[in-house]
Amino acid sequence: MRESNMPVRRRTVIGGVGAGVVGLAGCLGEEGGDVEERIDEGADATAEVGEAGTQDGPISVTGVWAEDEEEDFLAVVDYVEEETGIEITYEPRDTEAILTGTLIDYEAGVATADVVVMPSPARVQSDAESGHLAPLTDTWDPEEFAPDPDFVSVDGEAYAAPFKMDLKPGFWYRPSFFDEHDLEEPEDYDQFLDLLAEIDDIDGVEAPLASGNGAGWPLSDVTEAFILRQDDGAQLQLDLIDGDAEFTDDRVVTAFEEIQDLLEQGYFSEVRDFGVQYEFFWENETPLYFMGSWTPTFGAIEDPDDLDVFMLPGTEAMVAAENWFTVPEYGDDVEAARTAVAEMVSADGQSVWAERGGFIASNLEVPEDAYDVEIMLELSQTADEVELVPDLDDTLGDPFQSEFWSVLTGFWAEPDQDVEGITESLDAVLQETVEEQDEV
């Protein structure tokens, strides 16, 4: 992995940019202790969250983790059930289904689940403002966590608790493939372009860069990386989120033009579901895959020790997105749900997943030896050395997020579009989104 020359501590940086850091759509880790002991250390109010095992039936959790990630989360569930006596069921849903389904359910006064995993801090605040969520301030102590509660807080109350921290570090590759073809990590953007040309000439390669997709992400993730590699990119990303910069900024236009050039040269592969794309990546048909820290946990990855990652040359910051636990006010047992959340986000709870791989802990008390997969420990250490910024579309939320995803899907399908026209249309939605948030 590329060494950074920007030694910025994770706690300091994330505390500065708010809870938008570390999330979106998928991966994990942590250690914690007895719920009541942590409650006493944090705030007495948590002691009233509910006594273990007193709920009438199981509490339900819905989140974004499916297949291999679901198995990892269910290991955390097993731990929480044993510690608290609370029975828990889990139903996976994709990000779009959670974002849209909860809107409909909450307006009808219905809990989508007793615990809902929400990737968007903007939605957390909006749902809290509308009275849909129970406060979770006393389920976690911000001093023990990387993210700051401000971005999920209303009137001094936090309405979400941080779990898995998803880093978006850069392009994953297999060292065995690089060794076989005498390839090296690029140190600057010209070397990056040379690397793509070299890989493109290798037999069996469909395209150097994998195009993973869901509902518009992770195309959004790689796009944000190109924004971050521009001059003062980290501050640009923050200014876009705050509405202090326009999407027509020359640097954003340049980022889209760089992506356009790679698309037109055929360096990006056919767009496939991001999970399916891992299979092509592992077979070295798409050898470079811009993906998140959850990568080692996917089933197609047969040997996590044969994984490494490098940042897009020119970037000195990394997106960090978080999966937040929320508790709807309309659940059958809000107190049991709050107790379960407290244990899931504890250091012990997060360590369960960290030990299985594909998880970066938001809880700072998770020990380094919890990371059995070496690359996950390296990523955790890198997060302490580079500037972390919030995920652009996750933090802004809709209407910008949906439009951003839609535009990128179309851009990958038809890359010969007018870039300035794209950025102008997205800027209009960006400004609308920021204005709506200011009115809240």
Short mmCIF file of C-alpha atoms in Angstrom, two decimals:
data_model
loop_
_atom_site.label_atom_id
_atom_site.label_comp_id
_atom_site.label_asym_id
_atom_site.label_seq_id
_atom_site.Cartn_x
_atom_site.Cartn_y
_atom_site.Cartn_z
CA MET A 1 0.00 0.00 0.00
CA ARG A 2 1.18 3.52 -0.82
CA GLU A 3 2.62 5.43 2.11
CA SER A 4 0.96 8.73 2.90
CA ASN A 5 2.84 11.89 3.78
CA MET A 6 -0.14 13.27 5.71
CA PRO A 7 -0.07 11.95 9.29
CA VAL A 8 -3.56 12.87 10.49
CA ARG A 9 -5.14 10.90 13.30
CA ARG A 10 -8.42 9.19 12.52
CA ARG A 11 -10.21 10.41 15.64
CA THR A 12 -9.19 14.02 15.00
CA VAL A 13 -10.17 14.04 11.35
CA ILE A 14 -13.47 12.24 11.70
CA GLY A 15 -14.42 14.35 14.65
CA GLY A 16 -13.84 17.38 12.48
CA VAL A 17 -15.91 16.32 9.49
CA GLY A 18 -18.73 14.71 11.44
CA ALA A 19 -20.61 11.47 11.26
CA GLY A 20 -20.75 11.39 7.50
CA VAL A 21 -17.39 9.64 7.47
CA VAL A 22 -16.97 6.00 7.27
CA GLY A 23 -20.26 4.25 5.47
CA LEU A 24 -22.00 3.40 2.91
CA ALA A 25 -22.95 0.27 1.74
CA GLY A 26 -21.05 -2.18 3.33
CA CYS A 27 -18.30 -3.75 5.92
CA LEU A 28 -17.16 -3.94 9.63
CA GLY A 29 -15.43 -4.64 13.18
CA GLU A 30 -15.22 -4.12 17.13
CA GLU A 31 -14.68 -5.00 20.87
CA GLY A 32 -16.81 -3.95 23.83
CA GLY A 33 -17.79 -5.06 27.27
CA ASP A 34 -20.73 -5.69 29.46
CA VAL A 35 -23.63 -3.43 28.45
CA GLU A 36 -24.45 -2.28 31.98
CA GLU A 37 -20.78 -1.62 32.76
CA ARG A 38 -20.43 0.60 29.69
CA ILE A 39 -23.71 2.30 30.53
CA ASP A 40 -22.37 3.26 33.95
CA GLU A 41 -19.24 4.67 32.34
CA GLY A 42 -21.16 6.60 29.68
CA ALA A 43 -24.48 7.77 31.14
CA ASP A 44 -26.92 6.50 33.69
CA ALA A 45 -29.83 6.87 31.28
CA THR A 46 -28.66 3.87 29.30
CA ALA A 47 -29.30 1.71 32.33
CA GLU A 48 -32.95 2.23 31.58
CA VAL A 49 -32.62 0.99 28.01
CA GLY A 50 -34.20 -2.27 29.09
CA GLU A 51 -33.25 -5.45 30.87
CA ALA A 52 -32.01 -8.36 28.79
CA GLY A 53 -34.51 -10.97 27.85
CA THR A 54 -37.65 -9.08 28.86
CA GLN A 55 -39.08 -8.46 25.40
CA ASP A 56 -42.24 -10.32 24.35
CA GLY A 57 -40.71 -11.65 21.13
CA PRO A 58 -37.58 -11.37 19.01
CA ILE A 59 -36.47 -7.97 17.80
CA SER A 60 -35.83 -7.60 14.09
CA VAL A 61 -32.87 -5.98 12.33
CA THR A 62 -32.72 -5.01 8.66
CA GLY A 63 -29.49 -3.98 7.00
CA VAL A 64 -27.42 -4.01 3.84
CA TRP A 65 -25.35 -7.12 4.52
CA ALA A 66 -26.11 -10.18 2.39
CA GLU A 67 -24.45 -13.48 1.54
CA ASP A 68 -20.94 -13.65 3.07
CA GLU A 69 -21.36 -10.36 4.92
CA GLU A 70 -24.65 -11.62 6.33
CA GLU A 71 -22.84 -14.59 7.84
CA ASP A 72 -20.38 -12.22 9.50
CA PHE A 73 -23.11 -10.01 10.91
CA LEU A 74 -25.02 -13.05 12.18
CA ALA A 75 -21.91 -13.96 14.17
CA VAL A 76 -22.26 -10.55 15.86
CA VAL A 77 -25.96 -11.30 16.42
CA ASP A 78 -25.05 -14.60 18.10
CA TYR A 79 -22.69 -12.74 20.42
CA VAL A 80 -25.32 -10.13 21.32
CA GLU A 81 -27.99 -12.77 21.95
CA GLU A 82 -25.65 -14.62 24.30
CA GLU A 83 -24.65 -11.44 26.17
CA THR A 84 -28.14 -9.94 26.52
CA GLY A 85 -30.62 -12.80 26.27
CA ILE A 86 -32.44 -10.88 23.53
CA GLU A 87 -33.56 -12.92 20.52
CA ILE A 88 -32.75 -11.22 17.22
CA THR A 89 -33.82 -11.87 13.63
CA TYR A 90 -32.17 -10.35 10.56
CA GLU A 91 -33.43 -9.47 7.08
CA PRO A 92 -31.00 -8.18 4.43
CA ARG A 93 -32.13 -5.45 2.00
CA ASP A 94 -30.25 -3.40 -0.53
CA THR A 95 -29.49 0.23 0.12
CA GLU A 96 -32.20 1.61 -2.15
CA ALA A 97 -34.84 -0.62 -0.56
CA ILE A 98 -33.91 0.62 2.90
CA LEU A 99 -33.86 4.27 1.91
CA THR A 100 -37.22 4.17 0.11
CA GLY A 101 -38.98 1.55 2.23
CA THR A 102 -38.37 3.31 5.52
CA LEU A 103 -39.78 6.57 4.13
CA ILE A 104 -43.06 4.86 3.30
CA ASP A 105 -43.24 2.88 6.54
CA TYR A 106 -42.39 5.76 8.84
CA GLU A 107 -44.98 8.07 7.31
CA ALA A 108 -47.53 5.34 8.04
CA GLY A 109 -46.31 5.00 11.62
CA VAL A 110 -44.83 1.55 10.97
CA ALA A 111 -41.38 0.26 11.96
CA THR A 112 -39.58 -1.32 9.00
CA ALA A 113 -37.71 -3.29 11.68
CA ASP A 114 -36.89 -2.78 15.36
CA VAL A 115 -33.36 -1.82 14.31
CA VAL A 116 -32.67 -0.31 10.88
CA VAL A 117 -29.14 0.01 9.49
CA MET A 118 -29.03 3.43 7.82
CA PRO A 119 -26.08 4.41 5.58
CA SER A 120 -27.09 8.06 5.23
CA PRO A 121 -26.47 10.55 8.07
CA ALA A 122 -28.71 13.04 6.26
CA ARG A 123 -31.59 10.59 6.46
CA VAL A 124 -30.94 9.97 10.14
CA GLN A 125 -31.32 13.66 10.89
CA SER A 126 -34.39 13.98 8.67
CA ASP A 127 -36.08 10.97 10.27
CA ALA A 128 -35.24 12.28 13.74
CA GLU A 129 -36.63 15.72 12.92
CA SER A 130 -39.86 14.03 11.83
CA GLY A 131 -40.12 12.13 15.12
CA HIS A 132 -39.59 8.70 13.61
CA LEU A 133 -36.53 7.65 15.65
CA ALA A 134 -35.76 6.91 19.29
CA PRO A 135 -32.69 8.71 20.72
CA LEU A 136 -29.55 6.57 21.08
CA THR A 137 -27.28 9.08 22.80
CA ASP A 138 -26.74 6.83 25.80
CA THR A 139 -25.94 3.67 23.85
CA TRP A 140 -22.42 4.84 22.95
CA ASP A 141 -19.72 7.16 24.27
CA PRO A 142 -18.36 9.44 21.51
CA GLU A 143 -14.99 9.54 23.26
CA GLU A 144 -14.57 5.85 22.46
CA PHE A 145 -15.56 6.11 18.78
CA ALA A 146 -14.04 7.55 15.62
CA PRO A 147 -17.13 9.39 14.32
CA ASP A 148 -18.59 12.47 15.90
CA PRO A 149 -22.31 12.27 16.72
CA ASP A 150 -23.11 15.73 15.35
CA PHE A 151 -24.19 14.60 11.89
CA VAL A 152 -26.76 12.18 13.35
CA SER A 153 -27.91 14.49 16.14
CA VAL A 154 -30.89 16.80 16.59
CA ASP A 155 -31.13 19.20 19.51
CA GLY A 156 -28.20 17.55 21.25
CA GLU A 157 -29.55 13.99 21.00
CA ALA A 158 -27.88 11.34 18.81
CA TYR A 159 -30.39 9.26 16.88
CA ALA A 160 -27.98 6.65 15.55
CA ALA A 161 -25.08 4.56 16.84
CA PRO A 162 -22.00 3.82 14.67
CA PHE A 163 -21.10 0.27 13.72
CA LYS A 164 -19.03 -0.74 10.75
CA MET A 165 -16.68 1.81 9.24
CA ASP A 166 -16.33 1.47 5.48
CA LEU A 167 -13.18 2.92 4.01
CA LYS A 168 -13.00 3.55 0.28
CA PRO A 169 -9.21 3.20 -0.02
CA GLY A 170 -8.56 2.77 -3.73
CA PHE A 171 -7.87 0.09 -6.33
CA TRP A 172 -7.64 -3.47 -5.08
CA TYR A 173 -5.37 -5.91 -6.92
CA ARG A 174 -3.82 -9.33 -6.51
CA PRO A 175 -0.05 -9.20 -5.79
CA SER A 176 0.28 -12.59 -7.48
CA PHE A 177 -1.00 -11.05 -10.74
CA PHE A 178 1.36 -8.09 -10.40
CA ASP A 179 4.31 -10.41 -9.72
CA GLU A 180 3.45 -12.65 -12.66
CA HIS A 181 3.40 -9.72 -15.09
CA ASP A 182 6.14 -7.61 -13.46
CA LEU A 183 3.75 -4.78 -12.60
CA GLU A 184 4.22 -2.15 -9.89
CA GLU A 185 1.98 0.21 -7.98
CA PRO A 186 1.97 3.63 -9.67
CA GLU A 187 3.53 6.58 -7.86
CA ASP A 188 1.90 9.29 -9.97
CA TYR A 189 -0.98 9.64 -12.43
CA ASP A 190 1.20 9.18 -15.54
CA GLN A 191 2.43 5.89 -14.11
CA PHE A 192 -1.20 4.98 -13.39
CA LEU A 193 -2.06 5.50 -17.07
CA ASP A 194 1.00 3.46 -18.09
CA LEU A 195 -0.11 0.66 -15.75
CA LEU A 196 -3.57 0.60 -17.33
CA ALA A 197 -2.00 0.36 -20.80
CA GLU A 198 0.23 -2.52 -19.67
CA ILE A 199 -2.66 -4.44 -18.11
CA ASP A 200 -4.84 -3.82 -21.16
CA ASP A 201 -2.32 -5.70 -23.32
CA ILE A 202 -2.30 -8.83 -21.12
CA ASP A 203 -4.07 -11.87 -22.53
CA GLY A 204 -7.28 -12.76 -20.73
CA VAL A 205 -7.92 -9.24 -19.45
CA GLU A 206 -11.34 -7.84 -20.36
CA ALA A 207 -10.42 -4.35 -19.13
CA PRO A 208 -7.95 -3.05 -16.53
CA LEU A 209 -10.61 -1.42 -14.33
CA ALA A 210 -13.69 -3.17 -12.96
CA SER A 211 -17.02 -1.32 -13.20
CA GLY A 212 -19.03 -2.45 -10.18
CA ASN A 213 -22.57 -1.19 -9.78
CA GLY A 214 -25.63 -1.46 -7.61
CA ALA A 215 -28.13 1.37 -7.91
CA GLY A 216 -25.43 3.85 -8.97
CA TRP A 217 -22.74 3.04 -6.46
CA PRO A 218 -19.91 2.06 -6.31
CA LEU A 219 -19.57 4.05 -9.53
CA SER A 220 -20.08 7.00 -7.18
CA ASP A 221 -17.14 5.86 -5.03
CA VAL A 222 -14.63 5.84 -7.86
CA THR A 223 -15.99 9.19 -9.07
CA GLU A 224 -15.38 10.70 -5.63
CA ALA A 225 -11.81 9.41 -5.73
CA PHE A 226 -11.19 11.40 -8.92
CA ILE A 227 -12.65 14.48 -7.24
CA LEU A 228 -10.37 13.94 -4.23
CA ARG A 229 -7.27 13.69 -6.43
CA GLN A 230 -7.76 17.25 -7.66
CA ASP A 231 -6.05 20.25 -6.07
CA ASP A 232 -7.15 20.53 -2.42
CA GLY A 233 -9.60 17.70 -3.12
CA ALA A 234 -10.44 16.91 0.49
CA GLN A 235 -11.57 20.47 1.17
CA LEU A 236 -13.42 20.49 -2.15
CA GLN A 237 -15.41 17.45 -1.07
CA LEU A 238 -16.27 19.08 2.27
CA ASP A 239 -17.25 22.31 0.55
CA LEU A 240 -19.53 20.45 -1.87
CA ILE A 241 -21.27 18.79 1.08
CA ASP A 242 -21.68 22.11 2.89
CA GLY A 243 -22.85 23.94 -0.22
CA ASP A 244 -19.76 26.18 -0.20
CA ALA A 245 -18.59 24.87 -3.60
CA GLU A 246 -20.44 24.28 -6.84
CA PHE A 247 -20.45 21.07 -8.84
CA THR A 248 -19.42 23.17 -11.84
CA ASP A 249 -16.07 23.86 -10.13
CA ASP A 250 -13.26 23.38 -12.67
CA ARG A 251 -11.81 20.62 -10.49
CA VAL A 252 -15.03 18.60 -10.58
CA VAL A 253 -15.19 19.07 -14.35
CA THR A 254 -11.59 17.83 -14.61
CA ALA A 255 -12.42 14.76 -12.52
CA PHE A 256 -15.26 13.86 -14.89
CA GLU A 257 -13.05 14.49 -17.93
CA GLU A 258 -10.41 12.11 -16.53
CA ILE A 259 -13.03 9.41 -16.03
CA GLN A 260 -14.42 10.11 -19.50
CA ASP A 261 -10.98 9.61 -21.02
CA LEU A 262 -10.59 6.23 -19.31
CA LEU A 263 -14.07 5.16 -20.39
CA GLU A 264 -13.45 6.14 -24.01
CA GLN A 265 -10.16 4.25 -24.05
CA GLY A 266 -12.00 1.13 -22.93
CA TYR A 267 -10.12 0.92 -19.64
CA PHE A 268 -13.32 0.36 -17.63
CA SER A 269 -15.06 -3.00 -17.96
CA GLU A 270 -18.68 -3.77 -18.66
CA VAL A 271 -20.88 -2.60 -15.78
CA ARG A 272 -21.93 -5.49 -13.56
CA ASP A 273 -23.45 -5.91 -10.11
CA PHE A 274 -20.66 -5.08 -7.68
CA GLY A 275 -20.83 -8.53 -6.06
CA VAL A 276 -20.67 -10.37 -9.39
CA GLN A 277 -17.80 -8.14 -10.45
CA TYR A 278 -15.66 -9.64 -7.68
CA GLU A 279 -15.67 -12.93 -9.59
CA PHE A 280 -14.19 -11.25 -12.68
CA PHE A 281 -11.70 -9.41 -10.48
CA TRP A 282 -10.49 -12.59 -8.81
CA GLU A 283 -10.02 -14.30 -12.18
CA ASN A 284 -7.83 -11.34 -13.22
CA GLU A 285 -10.22 -10.41 -16.02
CA THR A 286 -10.69 -6.98 -14.42
CA PRO A 287 -7.49 -6.76 -12.32
CA LEU A 288 -8.06 -3.36 -10.66
CA TYR A 289 -11.23 -2.79 -8.66
CA PHE A 290 -11.98 0.45 -6.81
CA MET A 291 -13.85 -0.91 -3.83
CA GLY A 292 -14.34 -0.59 -0.11
CA SER A 293 -12.74 -2.17 2.91
CA TRP A 294 -15.34 -4.95 2.90
CA THR A 295 -13.58 -6.56 -0.10
CA PRO A 296 -11.77 -9.40 1.77
CA THR A 297 -15.04 -10.78 3.11
CA PHE A 298 -16.64 -11.57 -0.26
CA GLY A 299 -16.89 -15.23 -1.26
CA ALA A 300 -15.14 -14.75 -4.60
CA ILE A 301 -12.00 -13.71 -2.72
CA GLU A 302 -10.46 -17.13 -2.21
CA ASP A 303 -7.33 -15.93 -0.41
CA PRO A 304 -7.40 -12.55 1.41
CA ASP A 305 -3.61 -12.78 1.76
CA ASP A 306 -3.43 -12.31 -2.02
CA LEU A 307 -4.93 -8.83 -1.81
CA ASP A 308 -3.44 -5.37 -1.72
CA VAL A 309 -4.69 -1.89 -2.54
CA PHE A 310 -3.27 1.43 -3.71
CA MET A 311 -4.81 4.89 -3.59
CA LEU A 312 -5.56 6.70 -6.84
CA PRO A 313 -2.37 8.69 -7.45
CA GLY A 314 -2.74 12.30 -6.41
CA THR A 315 -5.16 11.60 -3.55
CA GLU A 316 -4.12 12.37 -0.01
CA ALA A 317 -7.53 11.74 1.54
CA MET A 318 -9.87 8.79 1.73
CA VAL A 319 -13.63 8.50 1.94
CA ALA A 320 -14.87 6.88 5.10
CA ALA A 321 -18.54 5.96 5.35
CA GLU A 322 -20.41 4.40 8.23
CA ASN A 323 -23.28 2.05 8.81
CA TRP A 324 -25.47 3.52 11.55
CA PHE A 325 -27.92 1.63 13.72
CA THR A 326 -31.24 3.43 14.19
CA VAL A 327 -34.28 2.46 16.26
CA PRO A 328 -37.72 3.48 14.95
CA GLU A 329 -40.14 4.81 17.56
CA TYR A 330 -42.82 2.51 16.17
CA GLY A 331 -41.13 -0.79 17.13
CA ASP A 332 -42.73 -3.29 19.50
CA ASP A 333 -39.86 -3.13 21.99
CA VAL A 334 -37.80 0.03 21.66
CA GLU A 335 -35.93 -0.60 24.91
CA ALA A 336 -34.77 -4.07 23.90
CA ALA A 337 -33.69 -2.69 20.54
CA ARG A 338 -31.63 0.00 22.27
CA THR A 339 -29.97 -2.60 24.49
CA ALA A 340 -29.09 -4.74 21.46
CA VAL A 341 -27.63 -1.74 19.64
CA ALA A 342 -25.45 -0.85 22.64
CA GLU A 343 -23.96 -4.34 22.62
CA MET A 344 -23.51 -4.53 18.84
CA VAL A 345 -21.49 -1.30 18.73
CA SER A 346 -19.42 -2.21 21.77
CA ALA A 347 -15.75 -3.06 21.30
CA ASP A 348 -16.43 -6.75 21.93
CA GLY A 349 -19.37 -6.73 19.52
CA GLN A 350 -17.38 -5.12 16.73
CA SER A 351 -14.38 -7.36 17.35
CA VAL A 352 -16.50 -10.38 16.39
CA TRP A 353 -16.69 -9.17 12.81
CA ALA A 354 -13.17 -7.67 12.75
CA GLU A 355 -11.74 -11.10 13.51
CA ARG A 356 -13.59 -12.52 10.50
CA GLY A 357 -12.18 -9.93 8.07
CA GLY A 358 -13.68 -7.21 5.87
CA PHE A 359 -14.42 -4.96 8.82
CA ILE A 360 -12.97 -1.66 10.04
CA ALA A 361 -14.10 -0.79 13.54
CA SER A 362 -15.67 2.55 14.44
CA ASN A 363 -15.02 1.76 18.10
CA LEU A 364 -11.53 2.94 19.00
CA GLU A 365 -11.28 0.36 21.80
CA VAL A 366 -11.07 -2.55 19.33
CA PRO A 367 -7.50 -3.89 19.67
CA GLU A 368 -5.22 -4.28 16.66
CA ASP A 369 -4.92 -8.01 17.26
CA ALA A 370 -8.64 -8.33 16.48
CA TYR A 371 -7.72 -7.98 12.80
CA ASP A 372 -6.72 -11.48 11.79
CA VAL A 373 -6.53 -10.51 8.09
CA GLU A 374 -3.33 -8.51 7.55
CA ILE A 375 -4.73 -6.17 4.92
CA MET A 376 -7.52 -5.12 7.30
CA LEU A 377 -4.98 -4.19 9.95
CA GLU A 378 -3.05 -2.20 7.32
CA LEU A 379 -6.21 -0.36 6.31
CA SER A 380 -7.00 0.43 9.92
CA GLN A 381 -3.51 1.86 10.34
CA THR A 382 -3.79 3.82 7.08
CA ALA A 383 -6.98 5.39 8.38
CA ASP A 384 -4.87 6.87 11.17
CA GLU A 385 -2.39 8.34 8.69
CA VAL A 386 -4.50 10.03 6.00
CA GLU A 387 -7.27 12.58 6.02
CA LEU A 388 -10.72 10.99 6.09
CA VAL A 389 -13.67 12.75 4.50
CA PRO A 390 -17.40 11.95 4.40
CA ASP A 391 -19.00 10.09 1.53
CA LEU A 392 -20.41 12.82 -0.74
CA ASP A 393 -23.77 11.36 -1.74
CA ASP A 394 -24.42 9.49 1.51
CA THR A 395 -23.95 12.66 3.54
CA LEU A 396 -26.03 14.86 1.26
CA GLY A 397 -28.80 12.32 0.73
CA ASP A 398 -31.69 12.87 -1.69
CA PRO A 399 -32.50 14.39 -4.07
CA PHE A 400 -28.78 14.69 -4.90
CA GLN A 401 -27.90 11.06 -4.17
CA SER A 402 -30.50 9.51 -6.48
CA GLU A 403 -29.67 11.93 -9.28
CA PHE A 404 -25.92 11.39 -8.85
CA TRP A 405 -26.36 7.63 -9.10
CA SER A 406 -28.61 7.93 -12.14
CA VAL A 407 -26.28 10.30 -13.97
CA LEU A 408 -23.23 8.11 -13.35
CA THR A 409 -25.00 5.00 -14.59
CA GLY A 410 -25.81 6.88 -17.79
CA PHE A 411 -22.28 8.28 -18.04
CA TRP A 412 -20.76 4.79 -17.94
CA ALA A 413 -23.23 3.67 -20.63
CA GLU A 414 -22.65 6.72 -22.86
CA PRO A 415 -19.32 8.35 -21.98
CA ASP A 416 -19.32 10.75 -24.94
CA GLN A 417 -21.71 13.11 -23.14
CA ASP A 418 -20.92 16.79 -22.58
CA VAL A 419 -19.18 16.82 -19.19
CA GLU A 420 -20.00 20.44 -18.44
CA GLY A 421 -23.66 19.70 -19.08
CA ILE A 422 -23.48 16.81 -16.61
CA THR A 423 -21.89 18.90 -13.89
CA GLU A 424 -24.35 21.77 -14.44
CA SER A 425 -27.34 19.46 -14.03
CA LEU A 426 -25.86 17.88 -10.92
CA ASP A 427 -25.04 21.28 -9.46
CA ALA A 428 -28.68 22.31 -9.70
CA VAL A 429 -29.71 19.26 -7.68
CA LEU A 430 -26.81 19.75 -5.26
CA GLN A 431 -27.92 23.29 -4.47
CA GLU A 432 -31.54 22.14 -4.08
CA THR A 433 -30.45 19.46 -1.63
CA VAL A 434 -28.31 21.83 0.43
CA GLU A 435 -31.15 24.39 0.56
CA GLU A 436 -33.61 21.75 1.77
CA GLN A 437 -31.22 20.73 4.53
CA ASP A 438 -30.75 24.35 5.59
CA GLU A 439 -34.50 24.68 5.97
CA VAL A 440 -34.71 21.71 8.35
#
